[in-house]
CSV table of C-alpha atoms in Angstrom, one decimal:
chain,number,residue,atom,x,y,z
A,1,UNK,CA,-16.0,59.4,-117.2
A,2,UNK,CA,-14.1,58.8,-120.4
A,3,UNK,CA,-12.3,55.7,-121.8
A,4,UNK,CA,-9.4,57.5,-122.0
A,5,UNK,CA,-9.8,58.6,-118.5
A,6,UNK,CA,-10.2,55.4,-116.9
A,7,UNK,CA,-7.7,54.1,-118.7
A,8,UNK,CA,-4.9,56.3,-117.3
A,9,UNK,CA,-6.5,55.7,-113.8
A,10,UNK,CA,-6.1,52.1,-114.5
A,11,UNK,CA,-3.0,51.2,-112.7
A,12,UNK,CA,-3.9,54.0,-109.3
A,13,UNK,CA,-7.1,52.0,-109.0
A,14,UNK,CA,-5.9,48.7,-108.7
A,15,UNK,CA,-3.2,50.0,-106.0
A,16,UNK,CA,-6.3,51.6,-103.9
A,17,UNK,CA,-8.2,48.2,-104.0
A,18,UNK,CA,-5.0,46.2,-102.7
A,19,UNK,CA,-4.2,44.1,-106.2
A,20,UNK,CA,-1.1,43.6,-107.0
A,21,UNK,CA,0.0,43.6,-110.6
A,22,UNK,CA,3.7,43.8,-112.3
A,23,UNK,CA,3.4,46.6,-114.8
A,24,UNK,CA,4.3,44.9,-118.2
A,25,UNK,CA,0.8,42.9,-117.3
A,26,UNK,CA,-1.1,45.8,-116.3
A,27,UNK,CA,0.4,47.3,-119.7
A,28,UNK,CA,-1.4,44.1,-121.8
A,29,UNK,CA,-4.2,45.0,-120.2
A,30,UNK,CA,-4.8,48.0,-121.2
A,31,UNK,CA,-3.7,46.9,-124.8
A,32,UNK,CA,-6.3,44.7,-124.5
A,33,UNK,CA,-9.0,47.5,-123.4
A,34,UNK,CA,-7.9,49.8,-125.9
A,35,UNK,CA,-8.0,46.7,-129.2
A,36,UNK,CA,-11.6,46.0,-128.0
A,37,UNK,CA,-12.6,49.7,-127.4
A,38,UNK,CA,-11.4,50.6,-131.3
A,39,UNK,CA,-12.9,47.6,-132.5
A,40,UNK,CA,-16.5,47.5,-130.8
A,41,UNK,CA,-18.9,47.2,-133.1
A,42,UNK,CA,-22.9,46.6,-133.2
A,43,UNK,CA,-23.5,42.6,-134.2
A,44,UNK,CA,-26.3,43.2,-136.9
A,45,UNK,CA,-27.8,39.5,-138.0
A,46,UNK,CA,-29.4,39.2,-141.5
A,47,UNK,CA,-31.3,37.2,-144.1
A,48,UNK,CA,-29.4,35.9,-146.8
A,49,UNK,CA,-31.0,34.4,-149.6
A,50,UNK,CA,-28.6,32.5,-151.9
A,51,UNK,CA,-29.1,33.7,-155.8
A,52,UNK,CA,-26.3,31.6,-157.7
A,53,UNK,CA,-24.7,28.8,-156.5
A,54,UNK,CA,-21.9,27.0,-158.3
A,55,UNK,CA,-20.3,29.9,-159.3
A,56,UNK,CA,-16.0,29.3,-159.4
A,57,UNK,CA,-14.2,32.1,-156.9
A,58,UNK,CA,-17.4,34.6,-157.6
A,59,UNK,CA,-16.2,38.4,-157.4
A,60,UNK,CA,-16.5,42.2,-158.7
A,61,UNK,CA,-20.7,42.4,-158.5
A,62,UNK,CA,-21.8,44.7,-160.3
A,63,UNK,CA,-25.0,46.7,-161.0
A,64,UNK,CA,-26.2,47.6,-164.0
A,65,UNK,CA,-28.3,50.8,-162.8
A,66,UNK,CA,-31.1,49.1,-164.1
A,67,UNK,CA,-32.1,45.1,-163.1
A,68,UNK,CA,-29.1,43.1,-163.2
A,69,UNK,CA,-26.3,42.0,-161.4
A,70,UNK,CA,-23.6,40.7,-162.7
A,71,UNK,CA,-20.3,39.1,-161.4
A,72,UNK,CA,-17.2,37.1,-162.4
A,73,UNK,CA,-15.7,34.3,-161.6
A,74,UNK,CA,-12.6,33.8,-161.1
A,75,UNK,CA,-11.6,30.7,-161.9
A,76,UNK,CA,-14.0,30.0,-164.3
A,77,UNK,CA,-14.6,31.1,-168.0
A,78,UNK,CA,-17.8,33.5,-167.5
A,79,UNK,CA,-19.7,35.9,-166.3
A,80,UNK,CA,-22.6,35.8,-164.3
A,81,UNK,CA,-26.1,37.8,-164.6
A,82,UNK,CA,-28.8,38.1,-162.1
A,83,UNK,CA,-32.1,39.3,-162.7
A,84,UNK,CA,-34.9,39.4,-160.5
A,85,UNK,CA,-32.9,37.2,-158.2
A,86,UNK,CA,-32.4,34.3,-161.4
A,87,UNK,CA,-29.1,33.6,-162.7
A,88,UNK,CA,-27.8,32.9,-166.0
A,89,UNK,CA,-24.9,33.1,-167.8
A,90,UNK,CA,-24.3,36.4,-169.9
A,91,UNK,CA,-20.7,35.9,-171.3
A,92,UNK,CA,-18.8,32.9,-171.8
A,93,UNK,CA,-14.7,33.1,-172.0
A,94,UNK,CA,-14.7,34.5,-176.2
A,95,UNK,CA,-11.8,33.1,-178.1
A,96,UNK,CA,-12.7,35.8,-181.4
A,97,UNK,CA,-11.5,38.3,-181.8
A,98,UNK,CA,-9.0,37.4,-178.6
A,99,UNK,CA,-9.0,35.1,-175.4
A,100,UNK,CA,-9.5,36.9,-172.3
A,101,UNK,CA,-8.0,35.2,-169.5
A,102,UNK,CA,-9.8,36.0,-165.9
A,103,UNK,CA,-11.9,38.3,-164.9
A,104,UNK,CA,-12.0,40.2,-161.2
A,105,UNK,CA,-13.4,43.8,-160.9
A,106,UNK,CA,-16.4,44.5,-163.0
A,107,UNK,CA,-18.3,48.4,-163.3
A,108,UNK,CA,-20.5,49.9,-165.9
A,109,UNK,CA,-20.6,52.9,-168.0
A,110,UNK,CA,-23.3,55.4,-168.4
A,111,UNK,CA,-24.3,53.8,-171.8
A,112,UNK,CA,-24.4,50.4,-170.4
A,113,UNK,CA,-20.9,49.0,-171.8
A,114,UNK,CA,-19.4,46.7,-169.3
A,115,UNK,CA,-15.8,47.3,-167.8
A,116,UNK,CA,-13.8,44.1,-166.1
A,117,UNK,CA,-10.7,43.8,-164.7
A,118,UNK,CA,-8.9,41.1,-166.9
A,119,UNK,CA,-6.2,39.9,-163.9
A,120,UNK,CA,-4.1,37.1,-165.7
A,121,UNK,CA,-3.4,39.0,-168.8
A,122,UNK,CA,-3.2,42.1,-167.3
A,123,UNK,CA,-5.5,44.0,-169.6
A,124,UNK,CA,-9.2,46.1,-169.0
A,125,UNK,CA,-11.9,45.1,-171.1
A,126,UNK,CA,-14.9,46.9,-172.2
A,127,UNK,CA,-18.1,44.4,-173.0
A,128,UNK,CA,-21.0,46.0,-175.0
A,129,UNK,CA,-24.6,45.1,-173.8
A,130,UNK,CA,-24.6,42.4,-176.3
A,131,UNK,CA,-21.7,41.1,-175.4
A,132,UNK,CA,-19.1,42.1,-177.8
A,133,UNK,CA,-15.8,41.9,-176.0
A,134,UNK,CA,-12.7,44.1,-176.8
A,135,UNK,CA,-9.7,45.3,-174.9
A,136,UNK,CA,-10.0,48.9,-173.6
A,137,UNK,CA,-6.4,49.0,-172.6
A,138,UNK,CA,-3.7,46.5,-172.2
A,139,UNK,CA,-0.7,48.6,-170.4
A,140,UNK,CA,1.3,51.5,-169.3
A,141,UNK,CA,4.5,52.6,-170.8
A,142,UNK,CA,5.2,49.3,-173.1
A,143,UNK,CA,4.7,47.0,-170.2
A,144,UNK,CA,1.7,45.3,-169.2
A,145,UNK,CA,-0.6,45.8,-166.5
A,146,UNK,CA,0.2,43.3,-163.2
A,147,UNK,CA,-2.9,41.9,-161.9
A,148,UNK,CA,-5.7,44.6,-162.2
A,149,UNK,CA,-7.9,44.0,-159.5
A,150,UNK,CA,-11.1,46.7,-159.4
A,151,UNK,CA,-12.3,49.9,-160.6
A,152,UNK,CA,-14.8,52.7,-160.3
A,153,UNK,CA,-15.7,55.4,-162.5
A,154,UNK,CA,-15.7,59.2,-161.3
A,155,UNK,CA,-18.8,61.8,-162.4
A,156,UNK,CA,-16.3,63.2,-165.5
A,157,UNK,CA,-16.1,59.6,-166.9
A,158,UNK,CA,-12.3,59.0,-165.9
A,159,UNK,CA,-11.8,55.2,-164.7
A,160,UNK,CA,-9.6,54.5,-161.9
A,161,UNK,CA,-8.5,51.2,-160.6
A,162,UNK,CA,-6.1,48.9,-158.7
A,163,UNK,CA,-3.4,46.9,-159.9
A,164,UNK,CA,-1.5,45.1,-157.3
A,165,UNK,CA,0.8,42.6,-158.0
A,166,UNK,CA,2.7,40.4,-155.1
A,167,UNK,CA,0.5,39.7,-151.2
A,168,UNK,CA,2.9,41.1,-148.6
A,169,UNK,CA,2.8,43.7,-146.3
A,170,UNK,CA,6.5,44.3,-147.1
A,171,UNK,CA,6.3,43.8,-150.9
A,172,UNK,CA,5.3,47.6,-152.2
A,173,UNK,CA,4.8,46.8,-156.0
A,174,UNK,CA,1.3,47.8,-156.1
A,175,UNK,CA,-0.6,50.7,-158.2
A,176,UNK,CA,-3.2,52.7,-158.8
A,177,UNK,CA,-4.4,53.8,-162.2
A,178,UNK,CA,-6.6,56.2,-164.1
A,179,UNK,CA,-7.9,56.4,-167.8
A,180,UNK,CA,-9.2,59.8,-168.9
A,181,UNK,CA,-12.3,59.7,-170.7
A,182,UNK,CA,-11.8,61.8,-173.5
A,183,UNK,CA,-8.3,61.2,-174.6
A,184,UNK,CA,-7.9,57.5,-172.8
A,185,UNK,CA,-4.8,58.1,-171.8
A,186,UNK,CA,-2.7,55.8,-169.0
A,187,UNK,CA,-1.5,57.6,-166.0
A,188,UNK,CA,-0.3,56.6,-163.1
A,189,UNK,CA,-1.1,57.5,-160.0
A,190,UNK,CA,0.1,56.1,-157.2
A,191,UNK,CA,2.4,53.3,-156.0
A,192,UNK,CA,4.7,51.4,-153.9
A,193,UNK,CA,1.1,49.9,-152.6
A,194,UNK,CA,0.7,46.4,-150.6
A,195,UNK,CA,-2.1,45.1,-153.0
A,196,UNK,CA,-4.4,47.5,-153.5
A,197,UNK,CA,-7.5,46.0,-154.0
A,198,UNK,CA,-11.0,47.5,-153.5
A,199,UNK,CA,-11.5,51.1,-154.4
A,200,UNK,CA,-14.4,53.5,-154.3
A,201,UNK,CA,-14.9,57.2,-154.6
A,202,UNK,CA,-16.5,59.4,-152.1
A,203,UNK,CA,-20.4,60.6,-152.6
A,204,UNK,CA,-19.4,64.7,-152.9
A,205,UNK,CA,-16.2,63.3,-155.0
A,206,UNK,CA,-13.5,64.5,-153.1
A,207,UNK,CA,-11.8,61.4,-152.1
A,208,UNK,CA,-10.7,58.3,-153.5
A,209,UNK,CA,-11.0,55.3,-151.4
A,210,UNK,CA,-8.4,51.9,-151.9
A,211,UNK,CA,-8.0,48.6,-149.6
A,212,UNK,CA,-4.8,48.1,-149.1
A,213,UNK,CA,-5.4,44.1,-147.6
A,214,UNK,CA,-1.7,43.5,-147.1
A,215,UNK,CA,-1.7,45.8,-144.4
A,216,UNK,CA,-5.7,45.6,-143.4
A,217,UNK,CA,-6.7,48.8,-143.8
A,218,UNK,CA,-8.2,51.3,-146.2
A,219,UNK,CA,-6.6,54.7,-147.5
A,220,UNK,CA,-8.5,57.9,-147.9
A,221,UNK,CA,-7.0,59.8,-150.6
A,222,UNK,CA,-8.0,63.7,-151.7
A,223,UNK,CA,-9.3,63.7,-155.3
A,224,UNK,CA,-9.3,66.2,-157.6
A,225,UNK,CA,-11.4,67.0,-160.6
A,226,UNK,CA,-9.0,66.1,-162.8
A,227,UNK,CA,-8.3,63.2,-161.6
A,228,UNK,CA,-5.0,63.8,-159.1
A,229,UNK,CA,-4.7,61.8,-156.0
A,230,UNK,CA,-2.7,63.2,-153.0
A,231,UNK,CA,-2.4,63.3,-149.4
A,232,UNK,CA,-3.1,59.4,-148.6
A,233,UNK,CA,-4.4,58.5,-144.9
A,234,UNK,CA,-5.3,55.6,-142.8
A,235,UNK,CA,-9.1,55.5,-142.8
A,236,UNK,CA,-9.8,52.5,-141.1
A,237,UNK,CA,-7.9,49.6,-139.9
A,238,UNK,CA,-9.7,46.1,-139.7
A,239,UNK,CA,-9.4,43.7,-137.7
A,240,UNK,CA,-7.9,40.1,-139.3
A,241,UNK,CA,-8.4,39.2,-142.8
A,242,UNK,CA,-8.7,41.5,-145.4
A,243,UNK,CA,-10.5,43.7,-147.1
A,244,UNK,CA,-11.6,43.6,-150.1
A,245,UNK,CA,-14.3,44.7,-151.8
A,246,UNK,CA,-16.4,48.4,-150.6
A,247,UNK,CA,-19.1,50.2,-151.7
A,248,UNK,CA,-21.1,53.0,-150.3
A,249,UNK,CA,-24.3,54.0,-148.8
A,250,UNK,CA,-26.3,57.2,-149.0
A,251,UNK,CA,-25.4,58.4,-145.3
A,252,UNK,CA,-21.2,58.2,-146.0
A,253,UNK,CA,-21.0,54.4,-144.6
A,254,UNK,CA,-18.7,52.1,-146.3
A,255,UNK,CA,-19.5,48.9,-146.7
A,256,UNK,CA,-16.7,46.2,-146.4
A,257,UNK,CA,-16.3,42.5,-147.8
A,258,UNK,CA,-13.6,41.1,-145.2
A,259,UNK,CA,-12.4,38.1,-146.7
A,260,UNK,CA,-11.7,35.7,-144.4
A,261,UNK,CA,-13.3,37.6,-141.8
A,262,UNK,CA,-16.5,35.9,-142.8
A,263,UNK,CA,-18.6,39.7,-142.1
A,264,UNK,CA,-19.4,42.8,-143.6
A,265,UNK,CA,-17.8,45.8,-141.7
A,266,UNK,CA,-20.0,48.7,-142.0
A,267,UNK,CA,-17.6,52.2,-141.5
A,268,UNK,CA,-18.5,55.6,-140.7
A,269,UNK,CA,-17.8,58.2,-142.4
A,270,UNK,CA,-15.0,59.4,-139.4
A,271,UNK,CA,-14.0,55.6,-139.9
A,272,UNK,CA,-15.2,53.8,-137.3
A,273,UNK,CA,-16.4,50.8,-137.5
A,274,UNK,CA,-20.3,50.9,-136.3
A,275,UNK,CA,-21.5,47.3,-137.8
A,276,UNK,CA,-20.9,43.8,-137.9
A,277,UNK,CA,-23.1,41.5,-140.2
A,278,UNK,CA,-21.9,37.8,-140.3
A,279,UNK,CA,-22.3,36.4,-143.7
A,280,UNK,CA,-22.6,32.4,-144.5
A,281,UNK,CA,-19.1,32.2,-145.9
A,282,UNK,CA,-15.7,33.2,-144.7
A,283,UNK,CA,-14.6,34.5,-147.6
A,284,UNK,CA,-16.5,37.6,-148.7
A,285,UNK,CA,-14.8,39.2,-151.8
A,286,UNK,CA,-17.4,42.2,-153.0
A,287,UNK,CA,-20.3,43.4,-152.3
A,288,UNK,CA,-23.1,46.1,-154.2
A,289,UNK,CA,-26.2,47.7,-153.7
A,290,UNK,CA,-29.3,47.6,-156.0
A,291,UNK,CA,-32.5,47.6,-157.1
A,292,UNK,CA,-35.2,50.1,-157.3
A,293,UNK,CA,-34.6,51.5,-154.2
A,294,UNK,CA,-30.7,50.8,-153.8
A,295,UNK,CA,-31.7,48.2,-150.2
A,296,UNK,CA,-30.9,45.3,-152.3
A,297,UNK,CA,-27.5,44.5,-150.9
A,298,UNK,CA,-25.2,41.5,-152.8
A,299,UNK,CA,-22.3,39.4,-151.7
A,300,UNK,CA,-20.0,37.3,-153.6
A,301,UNK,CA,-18.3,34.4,-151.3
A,302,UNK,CA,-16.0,32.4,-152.5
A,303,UNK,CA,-15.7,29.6,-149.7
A,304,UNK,CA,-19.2,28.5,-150.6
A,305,UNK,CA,-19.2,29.5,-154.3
A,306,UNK,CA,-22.0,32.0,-154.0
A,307,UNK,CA,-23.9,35.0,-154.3
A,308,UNK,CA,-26.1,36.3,-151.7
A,309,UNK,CA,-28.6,39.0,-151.4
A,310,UNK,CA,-30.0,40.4,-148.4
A,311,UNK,CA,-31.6,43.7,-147.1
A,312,UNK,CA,-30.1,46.8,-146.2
A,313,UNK,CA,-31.5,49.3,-144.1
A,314,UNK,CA,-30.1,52.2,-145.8
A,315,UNK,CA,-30.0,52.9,-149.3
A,316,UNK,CA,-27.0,52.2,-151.5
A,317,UNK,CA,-25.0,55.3,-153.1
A,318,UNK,CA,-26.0,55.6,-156.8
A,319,UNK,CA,-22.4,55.0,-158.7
A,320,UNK,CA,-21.3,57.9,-160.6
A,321,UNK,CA,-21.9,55.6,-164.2
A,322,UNK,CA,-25.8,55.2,-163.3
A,323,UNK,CA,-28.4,57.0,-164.9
């Protein structure tokens, strides 16, 4: 017999058994049933190794398709590298030829040029492999950005990201961006958003994916190849916390950091939630796949200041900017 079935039979069933029950309670009940029905989810318990520590508000890992991992940090004045599970420091805040401010999201190109999210100037960088450090583009229209938050590149080359300004479920002042690869013009493509935050793009190409953690869930929008977004639907809703950063494996899965959820949702690709894995931390921000064989799986955590690494059963998707 179905869920849905027994659900409507609910009520009759009680009555044949002799319980009596007034309906408002018998309707939380079946509130209750149907919450812990959408949200069941297998419990999956994993290793973590810790591979920086001290790190200040860690976010936006990134792989570089090749050995490393890199990731900001927030509230500090760097940005981190990981190789073969070492850290070490790969950029320190520049003051020539300009001070960046802070920097969030983080995603390579195809020739190995770093791209971050600089949130408290508003502004997205591009860092050469050696470190050079310029501004890519600091606004739209005359005005600066908000507070851009991620990004993700798309197989032409076009780089999309989020740029959300005030936390609220009410307060609609977030956006969604795209820069075209050969001319690198602005546009806009979305907004009235309740802080867009994470963002990813589907294996095939076809949809764009963005959290919107004001309102706990993640859109589904259709993509097209030149870079229009339209037709925006609920994929997934989570519950408590929010989520933030996503990535993909090979099999359609999304991958979830839900901060202050202290897990890892891991989402079908009809959008339900099939996995739990409980990570150290309560705060999760991002998360990426790596390595030779895409199973390296790393977290950034800001309650305890660090980056993780565990296994992944499942190959990561290979990002668009990979060779």
């Amino acid at each position: 017999m179905s869920f849905a079935i027994l659900l409507i039979n609910f009520p009759y069933s009680l009555k044949l058994i002799g319980v009596k029950m007034k309906s408002t309670t018998c309707v939380w009940i079946i509130l209750l049933l149907i919450s812990s029905k959408s949200y069941s989810q297998e419990i999956v318990n994993k290793n973590f190794d810790v591979v920086a520590d001290n790190q200040q508000f860690p976010e936006g890992a990134a792989w570089d398709g090749i050995n490393s991992i890199y990731s900001s940090n927030c509230y500090g004045n760097w940005i981190t590298k990981i190789t073969a599970d070492k850290a070490d420091t790969f950029l320190i805040k520049p003051t020539q030829p300009f001070d960046f401010g802070k920097t969030n999201g983080l995603t390579f190109d195809k020739n190995g040029n770093l791209f971050a999210c600089d949130y408290s100037e508003g502004k997205i960088l591009i860092i050469s492999p050696k470190g050079k450090c310029e501004i890519y583009t600091d606004g739209f229209e005359g005005y600066k950005f908000n507070r851009p938050n991620d990004l993700a590149f798309d197989k032409y080359g076009n780089l999309f990201f989020t740029d959300p300004k005030s936390y609220g479920k009410d307060l609609l002042d977030g956006r969604i961006f795209m820069i075209e690869n050969k001319t690198k013009k602005v546009i806009r493509l979305w907004d009235s958003l309740a802080f867009p935050n994470g963002i990813a793009i589907s294996k095939n190409g076809k949809n764009l994916f963005v959290c919107e953690s004001a309102k706990n869930r993640i859109l589904r929008f259709d993509l097209t190849k030149d870079g229009k977004i339209s037709d925006p639907k609920t994929f997934v809703e989570l519950p408590g916390g929010d989520p933030d950063g996503i990535a993909f494996d090979i099999e359609e899965n999304l991958y979830v950091a839900h901060f202050g959820g202290q897990a890892v949702y891991v989402v079908s690709a009809k959008g339900k939630i099939i996995q739990k894995i409980p990570v150290p931390g309560k705060k999760p921000s991002n998360l990426e796949f790596g390595g030779k064989d895409m199973k390296d799986l790393y977290i950034t955590e800001d309650e305890t200041n660090c980056i993780y690494h565990t296994k992944s059963d499942i190959p990561g998707l290979k990002l668009f900017n990979h060779k």
